[in-house]
Amino acid sequence: MRNKAPDLPQPELSQPHRAGDTQAIPGGRITYLAPLPLSTGQPPLDMSKAVSELNDTWLDFGGGWPNVFGWQIITSGWCGFVMLCIFILPSIMWLLMPGISHENFISLYEIFFWTGTAGGLVPLLLMYLGHYWGFQDLKRSIPIRFNRQRREVCFTLTETQETVFVPWESLMAWVVEARG
């Protein structure tokens, strides 16, 4: 069972809020987005691909496979470490020690090569496994569905897997903006 973090800022639920209301919190503010829609005047943009499906009837928020950015970070980080150990560090060593003999340079280069290769493969496998398992959890997660025709929101409770339908107008949604 997942517990809610106690130090996250929570809105004041004792009074009703309108879309566009703001509430100051230490280091930031809470902006209320619902129960009424809040127009920003900007075209819609989904940089993190959080909207998994969109049509004339509903909008699914969350669920499904996330974007490829995580895989790219893991692969480029691993390749960067291997290239650092195989090419850049030996080149720096060769420039800092101009009088080193050829045999000593080759033996030191072998150390850098095997450190880069073996020291890079183990973290790469661990990162890919962790990322893969995290993606499998996201793939199994059930998105929140905003039904436009019935004006209701459908979501599934994590603990009980119970499906809950809530009228659109009774929702309170907010965004926390803070600096850390």
GROMACS .gro file of C-alpha atoms in nm:
model
  180
    1MET     CA    1   0.000   0.000   0.000
    2ARG     CA    2   0.134   0.342  -0.095
    3ASN     CA    3   0.127   0.612   0.173
    4LYS     CA    4   0.091   0.980   0.093
    5ALA     CA    5   0.398   1.188   0.174
    6PRO     CA    6   0.319   1.402   0.480
    7ASP     CA    7   0.524   1.705   0.375
    8LEU     CA    8   0.347   1.776   0.046
    9PRO     CA    9   0.144   2.098   0.042
   10GLN     CA   10  -0.229   2.038   0.056
   11PRO     CA   11  -0.498   2.288  -0.045
   12GLU     CA   12  -0.754   2.423   0.195
   13LEU     CA   13  -1.058   2.201   0.142
   14SER     CA   14  -1.279   2.388   0.390
   15GLN     CA   15  -1.372   2.660   0.140
   16PRO     CA   16  -1.483   2.626  -0.222
   17HIS     CA   17  -1.235   2.737  -0.485
   18ARG     CA   18  -1.290   2.860  -0.839
   19ALA     CA   19  -1.067   2.797  -1.136
   20GLY     CA   20  -0.784   3.050  -1.134
   21ASP     CA   21  -0.775   3.097  -0.755
   22THR     CA   22  -0.427   3.086  -0.606
   23GLN     CA   23  -0.313   3.010  -0.253
   24ALA     CA   24   0.033   3.097  -0.125
   25ILE     CA   25   0.242   2.820   0.032
   26PRO     CA   26   0.600   2.833   0.160
   27GLY     CA   27   0.822   2.853  -0.150
   28GLY     CA   28   0.543   2.858  -0.407
   29ARG     CA   29   0.170   2.861  -0.470
   30ILE     CA   30  -0.128   2.637  -0.544
   31THR     CA   31  -0.332   2.719  -0.855
   32TYR     CA   32  -0.683   2.573  -0.876
   33LEU     CA   33  -0.791   2.436  -1.215
   34ALA     CA   34  -1.137   2.299  -1.140
   35PRO     CA   35  -1.437   2.277  -1.090
   36LEU     CA   36  -1.461   2.517  -1.386
   37PRO     CA   37  -1.224   2.500  -1.682
   38LEU     CA   38  -0.941   2.751  -1.677
   39SER     CA   39  -0.843   2.886  -2.016
   40THR     CA   40  -0.476   2.973  -2.057
   41GLY     CA   41  -0.504   3.119  -2.405
   42GLN     CA   42  -0.226   2.886  -2.523
   43PRO     CA   43  -0.264   2.592  -2.763
   44PRO     CA   44  -0.262   2.248  -2.595
   45LEU     CA   45   0.082   2.094  -2.552
   46ASP     CA   46   0.168   1.755  -2.404
   47MET     CA   47   0.547   1.742  -2.374
   48SER     CA   48   0.562   1.443  -2.139
   49LYS     CA   49   0.300   1.240  -2.331
   50ALA     CA   50   0.078   1.215  -2.023
   51VAL     CA   51  -0.236   1.202  -2.238
   52SER     CA   52  -0.244   0.842  -2.359
   53GLU     CA   53  -0.563   0.862  -2.569
   54LEU     CA   54  -0.773   1.151  -2.694
   55ASN     CA   55  -1.087   1.148  -2.908
   56ASP     CA   56  -1.421   1.331  -2.930
   57THR     CA   57  -1.567   1.134  -2.638
   58TRP     CA   58  -1.293   1.104  -2.376
   59LEU     CA   59  -0.941   1.194  -2.272
   60ASP     CA   60  -0.726   0.935  -2.093
   61PHE     CA   61  -0.463   1.085  -1.863
   62GLY     CA   62  -0.178   0.851  -1.768
   63GLY     CA   63  -0.141   0.481  -1.830
   64GLY     CA   64   0.025   0.303  -2.118
   65TRP     CA   65   0.385   0.320  -2.230
   66PRO     CA   66   0.567   0.645  -2.152
   67ASN     CA   67   0.793   0.820  -2.400
   68VAL     CA   68   1.138   0.700  -2.503
   69PHE     CA   69   1.334   0.970  -2.318
   70GLY     CA   70   1.428   0.744  -2.023
   71TRP     CA   71   1.580   0.482  -2.251
   72GLN     CA   72   1.779   0.752  -2.430
   73ILE     CA   73   1.920   0.888  -2.103
   74ILE     CA   74   2.031   0.543  -1.989
   75THR     CA   75   2.193   0.457  -2.321
   76SER     CA   76   2.369   0.791  -2.364
   77GLY     CA   77   2.491   0.791  -2.003
   78TRP     CA   78   2.636   0.445  -2.041
   79CYS     CA   79   2.797   0.524  -2.378
   80GLY     CA   80   2.942   0.844  -2.232
   81PHE     CA   81   3.101   0.654  -1.942
   82VAL     CA   82   3.249   0.390  -2.172
   83MET     CA   83   3.387   0.654  -2.413
   84LEU     CA   84   3.532   0.847  -2.120
   85CYS     CA   85   3.720   0.540  -1.994
   86ILE     CA   86   3.830   0.408  -2.334
   87PHE     CA   87   3.926   0.727  -2.520
   88ILE     CA   88   3.928   1.047  -2.314
   89LEU     CA   89   4.104   0.937  -1.993
   90PRO     CA   90   4.386   0.753  -2.178
   91SER     CA   91   4.436   1.059  -2.401
   92ILE     CA   92   4.461   1.285  -2.096
   93MET     CA   93   4.700   1.036  -1.933
   94TRP     CA   94   4.917   1.034  -2.248
   95LEU     CA   95   4.925   1.417  -2.256
   96LEU     CA   96   5.007   1.453  -1.883
   97MET     CA   97   5.282   1.190  -1.892
   98PRO     CA   98   5.479   1.252  -2.214
   99GLY     CA   99   5.777   1.041  -2.105
  100ILE     CA  100   5.576   0.724  -2.038
  101SER     CA  101   5.704   0.413  -2.213
  102HIS     CA  102   5.494   0.233  -2.470
  103GLU     CA  103   5.458  -0.080  -2.252
  104ASN     CA  104   5.344   0.120  -1.947
  105PHE     CA  105   5.096   0.316  -2.159
  106ILE     CA  106   4.948  -0.006  -2.301
  107SER     CA  107   4.914  -0.161  -1.954
  108LEU     CA  108   4.744   0.154  -1.820
  109TYR     CA  109   4.522   0.167  -2.128
  110GLU     CA  110   4.410  -0.192  -2.064
  111ILE     CA  111   4.309  -0.091  -1.712
  112PHE     CA  112   4.100   0.199  -1.846
  113PHE     CA  113   3.953  -0.023  -2.121
  114TRP     CA  114   3.839  -0.298  -1.886
  115THR     CA  115   3.715  -0.047  -1.629
  116GLY     CA  116   3.504   0.117  -1.898
  117THR     CA  117   3.377  -0.209  -2.043
  118ALA     CA  118   3.311  -0.415  -1.730
  119GLY     CA  119   3.234  -0.114  -1.512
  120GLY     CA  120   2.986   0.005  -1.770
  121LEU     CA  121   2.805  -0.322  -1.843
  122VAL     CA  122   2.692  -0.397  -1.488
  123PRO     CA  123   2.534  -0.053  -1.428
  124LEU     CA  124   2.383  -0.065  -1.778
  125LEU     CA  125   2.207  -0.394  -1.706
  126LEU     CA  126   2.088  -0.273  -1.366
  127MET     CA  127   1.955   0.053  -1.513
  128TYR     CA  128   1.776  -0.125  -1.798
  129LEU     CA  129   1.618  -0.378  -1.562
  130GLY     CA  130   1.498  -0.107  -1.325
  131HIS     CA  131   1.366   0.101  -1.610
  132TYR     CA  132   1.195  -0.198  -1.769
  133TRP     CA  133   1.020  -0.294  -1.443
  134GLY     CA  134   0.910   0.065  -1.393
  135PHE     CA  135   0.768   0.071  -1.746
  136GLN     CA  136   0.582  -0.254  -1.681
  137ASP     CA  137   0.416  -0.092  -1.377
  138LEU     CA  138   0.317   0.208  -1.589
  139LYS     CA  139   0.184  -0.020  -1.862
  140ARG     CA  140  -0.043  -0.197  -1.613
  141SER     CA  141  -0.167   0.127  -1.457
  142ILE     CA  142  -0.521   0.232  -1.538
  143PRO     CA  143  -0.552   0.587  -1.672
  144ILE     CA  144  -0.791   0.851  -1.545
  145ARG     CA  145  -1.066   0.898  -1.804
  146PHE     CA  146  -1.230   1.235  -1.855
  147ASN     CA  147  -1.557   1.162  -2.041
  148ARG     CA  148  -1.662   1.476  -2.232
  149GLN     CA  149  -2.012   1.364  -2.331
  150ARG     CA  150  -2.128   1.248  -1.987
  151ARG     CA  151  -1.920   1.518  -1.812
  152GLU     CA  152  -1.775   1.277  -1.559
  153VAL     CA  153  -1.435   1.150  -1.452
  154CYS     CA  154  -1.364   0.781  -1.405
  155PHE     CA  155  -1.068   0.649  -1.205
  156THR     CA  156  -0.970   0.333  -1.022
  157LEU     CA  157  -0.871   0.327  -0.656
  158THR     CA  158  -0.523   0.178  -0.617
  159GLU     CA  159  -0.586  -0.026  -0.302
  160THR     CA  160  -0.923  -0.184  -0.384
  161GLN     CA  161  -0.930  -0.165  -0.769
  162GLU     CA  162  -1.279  -0.016  -0.731
  163THR     CA  163  -1.394   0.203  -1.021
  164VAL     CA  164  -1.525   0.546  -0.918
  165PHE     CA  165  -1.732   0.781  -1.134
  166VAL     CA  166  -1.737   1.145  -1.027
  167PRO     CA  167  -1.943   1.424  -1.188
  168TRP     CA  168  -1.722   1.677  -1.363
  169GLU     CA  169  -1.854   1.974  -1.165
  170SER     CA  170  -1.782   1.816  -0.825
  171LEU     CA  171  -1.407   1.778  -0.888
  172MET     CA  172  -1.143   1.998  -0.736
  173ALA     CA  173  -0.812   1.991  -0.923
  174TRP     CA  174  -0.500   2.192  -0.844
  175VAL     CA  175  -0.140   2.235  -0.947
  176VAL     CA  176   0.142   2.298  -0.700
  177GLU     CA  177   0.416   2.532  -0.820
  178ALA     CA  178   0.716   2.544  -0.585
  179ARG     CA  179   1.087   2.602  -0.579
  180GLY     CA  180   1.321   2.373  -0.396
   0.00000   0.00000   0.00000
